[in-house]
């Protein structure tokens, strides 16, 4: 069996405003109906593959479990990283975890935010590399380049890839991200592949590689795994030893030093969606090079991407050329297509002016569901709250606000001090300031309510939790 190891902790700032720190691109349906994370999990769900092992952070743990459940995949282990330490500690933690149950097994390490349209071709490439991996090779996957890309690292092959068929080939060296001229030279040479950051190896082989090339990582990561604590089906890696692990990629820590490397070429289509220009390419531009979403209209435009993420907001472009226009309920991006990689600079500028839009998504996702603010005033706020079937908010109270809840879909079980009752569609309940209260969804369909808050302070930190089924502070 091959265990997929899905790395799911990135922030995706180059796809702002749709991708933000609080809800990054891997959890968004950027291409197709499924999210990128769901598509990655489905791509690695087949005969010969074990349930996925996911590494993520504390903020995303329930999103990961929920999105896997939505597509019918039973989550395997979910390891929670106390903080981001790059890919080398993450891969090592996964290998040490898998060593306990299957030290001879294979592990396929893959990011959670890539697009691979031909699933069968990718699975075939994985199986093509499996024999080399079982024989002790560290197998990486290289993408046949389609244009002189400066945003990727490259792999130089030691032999001619011929028709770029999926078979293990010898790797000469890793190449850093090139400038435009060098990228064009490598494209023409034909022996260079894009480095996809996807790896296949046996557990024992990668552990031996870490011991040989990055022994300083073994101690802290082993301690973080051994001292990890189970938490509602997750494993929280121990924070103190984890913080002592070097922040380093697996390429620098191991791959560039190893001599047992093989590369499987992949020519069936791939993108890491590293910018809006990549989303435009994957969106099947029309004859004039235009891609539009459901709520966007292009009139006499060329080579442009127009996208609205709000059904109540129509985006219209007239006479545009080489333009990216992305509209969210709380932010709009307009940029020249050639400046797609500079979107991260906009995020940095917004952070400097302390704009919430830099990092915070309009919908705030929680273990029990999500909420969004509809109207905010000086002393009031109106929210839409959606609670999953079986979901329950914490038993809590507030110092500075009272709340009115109006159920608009489903049924809520509401506790206010000692009073417990069911509140059905078109009914409401009042939560006085200071009252100890809880909301639950006892039904089998999502419960939706409108919450009206009134008071002197409406921040999310005005909360005292007494009980919480999700073990939050």
Short mmCIF file of C-alpha atoms in Angstrom, two decimals:
data_model
loop_
_atom_site.label_atom_id
_atom_site.label_comp_id
_atom_site.label_asym_id
_atom_site.label_seq_id
_atom_site.Cartn_x
_atom_site.Cartn_y
_atom_site.Cartn_z
CA UNK A 1 0.00 0.00 0.00
CA UNK A 2 1.08 3.58 -0.71
CA UNK A 3 0.18 6.07 2.01
CA UNK A 4 -0.54 9.55 0.62
CA UNK A 5 1.02 12.23 2.84
CA UNK A 6 -0.79 15.49 2.11
CA UNK A 7 0.89 18.72 3.22
CA UNK A 8 -1.89 21.15 4.02
CA UNK A 9 -0.57 24.23 5.79
CA UNK A 10 0.17 26.93 3.20
CA UNK A 11 -1.31 30.43 3.05
CA UNK A 12 -1.40 31.11 -0.71
CA UNK A 13 -0.99 34.90 -0.61
CA UNK A 14 -0.53 35.16 -4.39
CA UNK A 15 -4.21 34.24 -4.84
CA UNK A 16 -5.52 37.00 -2.59
CA UNK A 17 -8.31 38.03 -2.07
CA UNK A 18 -9.81 34.55 -2.50
CA UNK A 19 -6.99 32.88 -0.58
CA UNK A 20 -6.11 34.30 2.84
CA UNK A 21 -4.25 33.17 5.92
CA UNK A 22 -7.46 32.24 7.74
CA UNK A 23 -8.80 30.22 4.78
CA UNK A 24 -6.12 29.54 2.13
CA UNK A 25 -6.45 28.37 -1.45
CA UNK A 26 -6.33 24.63 -0.78
CA UNK A 27 -9.78 24.80 0.86
CA UNK A 28 -11.38 26.77 -2.00
CA UNK A 29 -13.00 25.37 -5.19
CA UNK A 30 -10.74 27.36 -7.52
CA UNK A 31 -10.98 24.92 -10.43
CA UNK A 32 -13.98 22.61 -10.57
CA UNK A 33 -16.57 21.80 -7.93
CA UNK A 34 -14.23 20.32 -5.31
CA UNK A 35 -11.66 22.26 -3.33
CA UNK A 36 -8.01 21.80 -4.26
CA UNK A 37 -7.48 19.77 -1.07
CA UNK A 38 -10.45 17.53 -1.86
CA UNK A 39 -9.22 17.05 -5.43
CA UNK A 40 -5.78 16.09 -4.10
CA UNK A 41 -7.29 13.53 -1.73
CA UNK A 42 -9.51 12.04 -4.45
CA UNK A 43 -6.53 11.80 -6.81
CA UNK A 44 -4.81 9.59 -4.24
CA UNK A 45 -7.85 7.48 -3.40
CA UNK A 46 -7.74 4.21 -5.31
CA UNK A 47 -6.81 0.56 -5.01
CA UNK A 48 -3.29 0.37 -3.67
CA UNK A 49 -3.56 3.59 -1.67
CA UNK A 50 -4.08 3.70 2.10
CA UNK A 51 -6.17 6.43 3.77
CA UNK A 52 -4.30 9.75 3.62
CA UNK A 53 -2.06 11.07 6.36
CA UNK A 54 -2.55 14.84 6.53
CA UNK A 55 -0.25 17.40 8.14
CA UNK A 56 -1.87 20.72 8.89
CA UNK A 57 -2.09 23.35 11.62
CA UNK A 58 -4.52 23.76 14.49
CA UNK A 59 -6.67 26.34 12.72
CA UNK A 60 -7.35 24.03 9.78
CA UNK A 61 -7.79 20.69 11.52
CA UNK A 62 -11.58 20.65 11.49
CA UNK A 63 -11.74 22.00 7.93
CA UNK A 64 -9.51 19.10 6.82
CA UNK A 65 -11.70 16.49 8.53
CA UNK A 66 -14.91 18.09 7.28
CA UNK A 67 -13.78 18.36 3.65
CA UNK A 68 -12.60 14.74 3.59
CA UNK A 69 -15.93 13.59 5.02
CA UNK A 70 -17.81 15.61 2.39
CA UNK A 71 -16.21 13.57 -0.42
CA UNK A 72 -16.60 10.23 1.34
CA UNK A 73 -12.97 9.71 2.34
CA UNK A 74 -12.39 8.34 5.81
CA UNK A 75 -9.54 10.45 7.20
CA UNK A 76 -6.44 8.60 8.26
CA UNK A 77 -4.20 10.23 10.83
CA UNK A 78 -4.19 14.04 10.96
CA UNK A 79 -1.02 15.46 12.51
CA UNK A 80 -1.22 19.02 13.81
CA UNK A 81 1.94 21.09 13.48
CA UNK A 82 2.32 23.59 16.35
CA UNK A 83 3.90 26.02 13.89
CA UNK A 84 5.10 25.97 10.30
CA UNK A 85 8.67 24.63 10.01
CA UNK A 86 8.73 23.99 6.24
CA UNK A 87 8.54 20.64 4.46
CA UNK A 88 11.53 18.74 5.89
CA UNK A 89 10.24 18.48 9.49
CA UNK A 90 6.73 17.76 8.18
CA UNK A 91 7.88 14.86 5.98
CA UNK A 92 10.09 13.51 8.76
CA UNK A 93 7.20 13.61 11.23
CA UNK A 94 5.03 11.69 8.77
CA UNK A 95 7.75 9.07 8.23
CA UNK A 96 8.31 8.61 11.97
CA UNK A 97 4.55 8.23 12.47
CA UNK A 98 4.25 5.65 9.67
CA UNK A 99 7.32 3.76 10.90
CA UNK A 100 5.30 2.56 13.88
CA UNK A 101 2.88 0.60 11.68
CA UNK A 102 4.63 -0.06 8.35
CA UNK A 103 8.36 0.75 8.16
CA UNK A 104 8.68 -0.93 4.76
CA UNK A 105 5.63 0.83 3.29
CA UNK A 106 5.75 3.56 0.65
CA UNK A 107 4.73 7.16 1.28
CA UNK A 108 3.73 9.61 -1.45
CA UNK A 109 4.29 13.20 -0.32
CA UNK A 110 2.17 15.76 -2.14
CA UNK A 111 1.08 19.37 -1.59
CA UNK A 112 -2.65 19.92 -1.12
CA UNK A 113 -3.08 22.75 -3.63
CA UNK A 114 -2.01 21.41 -7.02
CA UNK A 115 -4.19 20.83 -10.09
CA UNK A 116 -3.74 17.58 -12.04
CA UNK A 117 -6.60 17.16 -14.55
CA UNK A 118 -5.69 13.60 -15.65
CA UNK A 119 -6.08 11.56 -12.48
CA UNK A 120 -5.45 8.21 -14.14
CA UNK A 121 -2.20 9.44 -15.69
CA UNK A 122 -1.02 10.66 -12.30
CA UNK A 123 -1.82 7.34 -10.64
CA UNK A 124 0.01 5.55 -13.44
CA UNK A 125 3.06 7.78 -12.89
CA UNK A 126 2.94 7.00 -9.18
CA UNK A 127 2.87 3.26 -9.84
CA UNK A 128 5.72 3.69 -12.36
CA UNK A 129 7.88 5.11 -9.59
CA UNK A 130 6.84 2.56 -6.97
CA UNK A 131 9.31 -0.15 -8.03
CA UNK A 132 12.24 2.28 -7.83
CA UNK A 133 11.02 3.47 -4.44
CA UNK A 134 10.81 -0.08 -3.13
CA UNK A 135 14.36 -0.63 -4.40
CA UNK A 136 15.63 2.20 -2.18
CA UNK A 137 15.38 5.20 -4.51
CA UNK A 138 14.12 8.63 -3.49
CA UNK A 139 11.69 9.31 -6.33
CA UNK A 140 10.63 12.82 -7.29
CA UNK A 141 8.20 13.83 -10.01
CA UNK A 142 9.13 16.37 -12.69
CA UNK A 143 6.65 18.16 -14.91
CA UNK A 144 7.29 18.58 -18.62
CA UNK A 145 7.53 22.38 -18.99
CA UNK A 146 5.11 24.08 -21.34
CA UNK A 147 6.60 27.58 -21.18
CA UNK A 148 9.72 29.32 -19.74
CA UNK A 149 8.44 29.61 -16.16
CA UNK A 150 10.52 31.63 -13.67
CA UNK A 151 8.40 30.79 -10.64
CA UNK A 152 9.45 27.12 -10.34
CA UNK A 153 12.62 25.28 -9.49
CA UNK A 154 13.81 22.78 -12.10
CA UNK A 155 15.21 19.24 -12.23
CA UNK A 156 18.02 18.52 -14.70
CA UNK A 157 17.89 14.97 -15.98
CA UNK A 158 21.05 12.93 -16.53
CA UNK A 159 19.54 11.31 -19.61
CA UNK A 160 17.25 12.21 -22.47
CA UNK A 161 13.57 11.92 -21.42
CA UNK A 162 12.65 10.94 -25.02
CA UNK A 163 8.83 11.06 -25.09
CA UNK A 164 8.53 12.07 -21.40
CA UNK A 165 6.79 8.78 -20.62
CA UNK A 166 6.32 7.90 -16.96
CA UNK A 167 9.44 5.91 -16.06
CA UNK A 168 12.17 6.51 -13.46
CA UNK A 169 15.15 8.40 -14.88
CA UNK A 170 18.42 9.49 -13.30
CA UNK A 171 18.59 13.02 -11.87
CA UNK A 172 21.69 15.14 -12.43
CA UNK A 173 20.88 18.09 -10.18
CA UNK A 174 18.32 20.50 -8.75
CA UNK A 175 18.22 23.97 -10.34
CA UNK A 176 17.04 27.10 -8.52
CA UNK A 177 14.33 29.33 -9.98
CA UNK A 178 15.87 30.88 -13.12
CA UNK A 179 15.56 34.28 -14.75
CA UNK A 180 13.57 34.53 -17.99
CA UNK A 181 16.56 34.03 -20.31
CA UNK A 182 17.81 30.94 -18.46
CA UNK A 183 14.27 29.52 -18.31
CA UNK A 184 14.01 29.82 -22.09
CA UNK A 185 17.37 28.06 -22.50
CA UNK A 186 16.27 25.17 -20.28
CA UNK A 187 12.97 24.85 -22.13
CA UNK A 188 14.80 24.52 -25.43
CA UNK A 189 17.37 22.06 -24.01
CA UNK A 190 14.65 19.50 -23.32
CA UNK A 191 16.38 17.86 -20.32
CA UNK A 192 14.81 20.04 -17.64
CA UNK A 193 11.57 19.44 -15.76
CA UNK A 194 9.65 21.62 -13.35
CA UNK A 195 10.13 20.51 -9.74
CA UNK A 196 6.60 19.61 -8.60
CA UNK A 197 7.52 19.03 -4.96
CA UNK A 198 5.97 15.55 -5.07
CA UNK A 199 8.00 12.62 -3.72
CA UNK A 200 7.68 8.85 -3.39
CA UNK A 201 9.90 6.69 -1.17
CA UNK A 202 9.75 3.98 1.43
CA UNK A 203 9.56 4.98 5.07
CA UNK A 204 12.86 3.31 5.88
CA UNK A 205 14.63 4.91 2.90
CA UNK A 206 13.63 8.48 3.74
CA UNK A 207 14.46 7.95 7.42
CA UNK A 208 17.91 6.71 6.42
CA UNK A 209 18.31 9.78 4.22
CA UNK A 210 17.41 12.11 7.09
CA UNK A 211 19.88 10.33 9.38
CA UNK A 212 22.61 10.71 6.75
CA UNK A 213 21.96 14.24 5.53
CA UNK A 214 19.92 16.05 8.21
CA UNK A 215 20.61 14.28 11.52
CA UNK A 216 19.97 17.45 13.52
CA UNK A 217 16.27 17.17 12.65
CA UNK A 218 15.84 13.65 14.03
CA UNK A 219 15.94 14.48 17.75
CA UNK A 220 13.42 17.34 17.90
CA UNK A 221 10.99 15.82 15.40
CA UNK A 222 11.13 12.37 17.03
CA UNK A 223 10.42 14.00 20.40
CA UNK A 224 7.55 16.02 18.93
CA UNK A 225 5.95 12.82 17.60
CA UNK A 226 6.61 10.73 20.72
CA UNK A 227 5.33 13.45 23.05
CA UNK A 228 2.37 14.31 20.84
CA UNK A 229 -1.06 14.28 22.43
CA UNK A 230 -4.28 12.87 20.94
CA UNK A 231 -6.98 15.51 20.61
CA UNK A 232 -10.45 14.58 19.29
CA UNK A 233 -9.02 12.20 16.70
CA UNK A 234 -6.03 14.39 15.83
CA UNK A 235 -2.44 14.12 17.04
CA UNK A 236 -0.98 17.40 18.28
CA UNK A 237 2.79 17.27 17.87
CA UNK A 238 4.56 18.49 21.01
CA UNK A 239 5.30 22.22 20.58
CA UNK A 240 8.53 22.57 22.56
CA UNK A 241 10.67 20.04 20.67
CA UNK A 242 8.98 20.98 17.39
CA UNK A 243 10.11 24.60 17.80
CA UNK A 244 13.74 23.38 17.96
CA UNK A 245 13.56 21.79 14.48
CA UNK A 246 15.20 23.77 11.70
CA UNK A 247 12.88 25.61 9.33
CA UNK A 248 14.06 23.98 6.09
CA UNK A 249 12.63 22.41 2.95
CA UNK A 250 13.10 18.74 2.17
CA UNK A 251 14.92 19.74 -1.03
CA UNK A 252 17.65 21.57 0.88
CA UNK A 253 17.74 19.20 3.85
CA UNK A 254 17.86 15.88 1.99
CA UNK A 255 17.18 15.75 -1.74
CA UNK A 256 20.01 17.95 -2.98
CA UNK A 257 22.50 15.92 -0.93
CA UNK A 258 21.31 12.40 -1.76
CA UNK A 259 22.77 10.18 -4.49
CA UNK A 260 19.90 7.68 -4.73
CA UNK A 261 17.50 9.91 -6.66
CA UNK A 262 15.20 9.09 -9.55
CA UNK A 263 12.78 11.30 -11.47
CA UNK A 264 9.49 10.25 -13.05
CA UNK A 265 8.52 12.68 -15.84
CA UNK A 266 4.88 13.74 -15.97
CA UNK A 267 3.53 15.31 -19.14
CA UNK A 268 -0.24 15.02 -18.69
CA UNK A 269 -0.90 18.50 -17.30
CA UNK A 270 -0.17 20.06 -13.92
CA UNK A 271 -0.31 23.42 -12.15
CA UNK A 272 0.45 24.57 -8.62
CA UNK A 273 -1.92 27.53 -9.15
CA UNK A 274 0.82 29.81 -7.92
CA UNK A 275 -0.92 32.97 -9.16
CA UNK A 276 -4.03 34.27 -10.89
CA UNK A 277 -2.30 33.87 -14.26
CA UNK A 278 -2.16 30.12 -13.57
CA UNK A 279 -5.88 30.11 -12.66
CA UNK A 280 -6.52 31.89 -15.97
CA UNK A 281 -4.56 29.20 -17.88
CA UNK A 282 -6.45 26.40 -16.14
CA UNK A 283 -9.80 28.12 -16.83
CA UNK A 284 -9.84 27.21 -20.56
CA UNK A 285 -9.69 30.73 -22.04
CA UNK A 286 -12.04 31.37 -24.97
CA UNK A 287 -10.96 32.41 -28.48
CA UNK A 288 -10.05 35.88 -27.20
CA UNK A 289 -8.25 34.56 -24.15
CA UNK A 290 -11.00 35.48 -21.69
CA UNK A 291 -12.09 33.50 -18.61
CA UNK A 292 -15.17 34.57 -16.64
CA UNK A 293 -16.98 33.15 -13.61
CA UNK A 294 -20.76 32.78 -13.30
CA UNK A 295 -21.27 36.35 -12.11
CA UNK A 296 -18.85 38.10 -14.47
CA UNK A 297 -19.33 39.52 -17.97
CA UNK A 298 -16.62 40.50 -20.46
CA UNK A 299 -17.40 42.91 -23.31
CA UNK A 300 -14.74 43.35 -26.00
CA UNK A 301 -11.98 42.04 -23.69
CA UNK A 302 -8.80 40.11 -24.46
CA UNK A 303 -6.55 37.85 -22.36
CA UNK A 304 -8.32 38.65 -19.10
CA UNK A 305 -9.71 36.88 -16.04
CA UNK A 306 -12.93 38.27 -14.52
CA UNK A 307 -14.21 36.51 -11.44
CA UNK A 308 -16.89 37.26 -8.83
CA UNK A 309 -17.05 35.22 -5.62
CA UNK A 310 -20.39 36.71 -4.54
CA UNK A 311 -23.67 35.83 -6.24
CA UNK A 312 -25.01 39.28 -5.40
CA UNK A 313 -22.06 41.07 -7.02
CA UNK A 314 -21.72 41.26 -10.81
CA UNK A 315 -18.32 42.05 -12.34
CA UNK A 316 -18.37 43.65 -15.80
CA UNK A 317 -15.27 44.38 -17.89
CA UNK A 318 -15.32 46.54 -21.05
CA UNK A 319 -12.39 46.77 -23.43
CA UNK A 320 -9.90 45.17 -21.04
CA UNK A 321 -6.59 43.66 -22.10
CA UNK A 322 -4.37 41.44 -19.93
CA UNK A 323 -6.34 42.23 -16.77
CA UNK A 324 -7.09 40.20 -13.65
CA UNK A 325 -10.23 41.34 -11.79
CA UNK A 326 -11.29 39.36 -8.70
CA UNK A 327 -14.24 40.55 -6.58
CA UNK A 328 -15.04 39.37 -3.05
CA UNK A 329 -17.70 40.78 -0.72
CA UNK A 330 -15.04 42.71 1.20
CA UNK A 331 -12.17 43.24 -1.28
CA UNK A 332 -11.48 43.68 -5.00
CA UNK A 333 -8.24 42.99 -6.87
CA UNK A 334 -7.51 44.58 -10.25
CA UNK A 335 -4.06 43.87 -11.72
CA UNK A 336 -2.18 43.54 -14.98
CA UNK A 337 -1.79 39.86 -15.90
CA UNK A 338 2.00 40.29 -16.07
CA UNK A 339 2.05 41.37 -12.40
CA UNK A 340 0.28 38.26 -11.07
CA UNK A 341 3.25 37.28 -8.91
CA UNK A 342 3.16 40.70 -7.21
CA UNK A 343 -0.21 40.12 -5.54
CA UNK A 344 1.71 39.09 -2.43
CA UNK A 345 2.99 42.68 -2.29
CA UNK A 346 -0.61 43.88 -1.99
CA UNK A 347 -1.11 41.56 0.99
CA UNK A 348 2.00 43.00 2.64
CA UNK A 349 0.75 46.55 2.04
CA UNK A 350 -2.63 45.74 3.57
CA UNK A 351 -0.96 44.20 6.59
CA UNK A 352 1.02 47.41 7.12
CA UNK A 353 -2.21 49.42 7.26
CA UNK A 354 -3.77 46.78 9.57
CA UNK A 355 -6.57 45.94 7.14
CA UNK A 356 -8.47 42.82 8.20
CA UNK A 357 -8.84 41.83 4.56
CA UNK A 358 -5.11 41.03 4.40
CA UNK A 359 -5.52 37.80 6.34
CA UNK A 360 -9.15 37.32 7.41
CA UNK A 361 -11.70 35.60 5.19
CA UNK A 362 -15.28 36.99 5.10
CA UNK A 363 -16.61 33.64 6.31
CA UNK A 364 -15.18 32.59 9.66
CA UNK A 365 -14.97 28.79 9.71
CA UNK A 366 -15.31 27.02 13.05
CA UNK A 367 -15.44 23.33 14.10
CA UNK A 368 -19.25 23.49 14.27
CA UNK A 369 -19.82 25.38 10.99
CA UNK A 370 -19.25 28.99 9.93
CA UNK A 371 -20.53 32.54 10.27
CA UNK A 372 -20.28 35.80 8.36
CA UNK A 373 -21.05 39.40 9.28
CA UNK A 374 -23.85 40.92 7.19
CA UNK A 375 -24.07 44.39 8.75
CA UNK A 376 -21.81 46.10 11.29
CA UNK A 377 -22.72 49.30 13.15
CA UNK A 378 -21.32 51.21 16.12
CA UNK A 379 -23.33 49.24 18.68
CA UNK A 380 -24.83 46.39 16.68
CA UNK A 381 -23.87 43.58 14.33
CA UNK A 382 -25.92 41.19 12.20
CA UNK A 383 -24.51 37.75 11.40
CA UNK A 384 -25.55 34.67 9.46
CA UNK A 385 -24.59 31.53 11.38
CA UNK A 386 -24.61 28.01 9.88
CA UNK A 387 -24.29 25.01 12.23
CA UNK A 388 -23.55 21.55 10.83
CA UNK A 389 -25.78 18.61 11.82
CA UNK A 390 -24.68 17.53 15.28
CA UNK A 391 -22.60 20.68 15.73
CA UNK A 392 -22.63 22.60 19.01
CA UNK A 393 -21.23 25.96 20.01
CA UNK A 394 -19.50 26.20 23.39
CA UNK A 395 -21.37 26.90 26.60
CA UNK A 396 -20.52 30.58 26.98
CA UNK A 397 -21.42 34.07 28.14
CA UNK A 398 -20.56 37.65 27.14
CA UNK A 399 -19.65 40.71 29.19
CA UNK A 400 -20.63 43.43 26.75
CA UNK A 401 -23.39 42.25 24.42
CA UNK A 402 -26.82 40.66 24.27
CA UNK A 403 -28.02 38.59 21.30
CA UNK A 404 -31.22 37.86 19.39
CA UNK A 405 -31.34 34.59 17.43
CA UNK A 406 -33.84 34.01 14.61
CA UNK A 407 -33.85 30.52 13.11
CA UNK A 408 -34.43 30.63 9.33
CA UNK A 409 -33.60 27.00 8.42
CA UNK A 410 -33.64 23.82 10.51
CA UNK A 411 -34.03 23.52 14.25
CA UNK A 412 -31.83 24.82 17.07
CA UNK A 413 -31.53 23.44 20.58
CA UNK A 414 -30.94 26.50 22.73
CA UNK A 415 -29.83 26.67 26.36
CA UNK A 416 -30.16 29.98 28.24
CA UNK A 417 -29.13 29.62 31.88
CA UNK A 418 -31.33 26.74 33.11
CA UNK A 419 -33.88 26.96 30.29
CA UNK A 420 -33.47 24.48 27.38
CA UNK A 421 -35.81 24.49 24.40
CA UNK A 422 -36.08 23.76 20.67
CA UNK A 423 -36.35 26.77 18.38
CA UNK A 424 -37.69 25.99 14.92
CA UNK A 425 -37.81 27.91 11.64
CA UNK A 426 -39.31 31.41 11.99
CA UNK A 427 -38.98 31.36 15.78
CA UNK A 428 -36.57 33.47 17.83
CA UNK A 429 -34.93 33.61 21.25
CA UNK A 430 -33.30 36.43 23.26
CA UNK A 431 -29.95 35.98 25.05
CA UNK A 432 -29.57 38.65 27.78
CA UNK A 433 -26.17 40.15 28.52
CA UNK A 434 -24.26 37.85 30.89
CA UNK A 435 -26.54 34.84 30.37
CA UNK A 436 -24.83 31.43 30.10
CA UNK A 437 -25.98 29.99 26.81
CA UNK A 438 -25.35 27.38 24.13
CA UNK A 439 -26.66 26.63 20.64
CA UNK A 440 -26.76 23.14 19.08
CA UNK A 441 -28.07 21.58 15.89
CA UNK A 442 -29.84 18.32 16.84
CA UNK A 443 -31.10 17.74 13.30
CA UNK A 444 -29.77 16.04 10.17
CA UNK A 445 -29.61 19.15 7.97
CA UNK A 446 -27.64 22.38 8.44
CA UNK A 447 -29.25 24.87 10.78
CA UNK A 448 -29.16 28.53 9.74
CA UNK A 449 -29.96 31.49 11.95
CA UNK A 450 -29.63 35.25 11.89
CA UNK A 451 -27.95 36.68 14.97
CA UNK A 452 -28.38 40.33 15.98
CA UNK A 453 -25.82 41.50 18.54
CA UNK A 454 -26.24 44.73 20.48
CA UNK A 455 -23.87 46.18 23.04
CA UNK A 456 -20.87 48.37 23.79
CA UNK A 457 -18.30 45.88 22.42
CA UNK A 458 -18.89 43.23 19.74
CA UNK A 459 -15.45 41.63 19.32
CA UNK A 460 -15.03 37.85 19.05
CA UNK A 461 -12.83 37.90 22.17
CA UNK A 462 -15.76 38.93 24.39
CA UNK A 463 -16.44 35.34 25.37
CA UNK A 464 -16.14 33.18 28.46
CA UNK A 465 -16.22 29.45 27.66
CA UNK A 466 -17.42 27.04 30.32
CA UNK A 467 -17.64 23.86 28.23
CA UNK A 468 -16.56 23.09 24.68
CA UNK A 469 -16.84 19.76 22.86
CA UNK A 470 -13.96 20.85 20.59
CA UNK A 471 -11.56 21.46 23.51
CA UNK A 472 -10.90 25.10 22.63
CA UNK A 473 -9.61 27.54 25.24
#
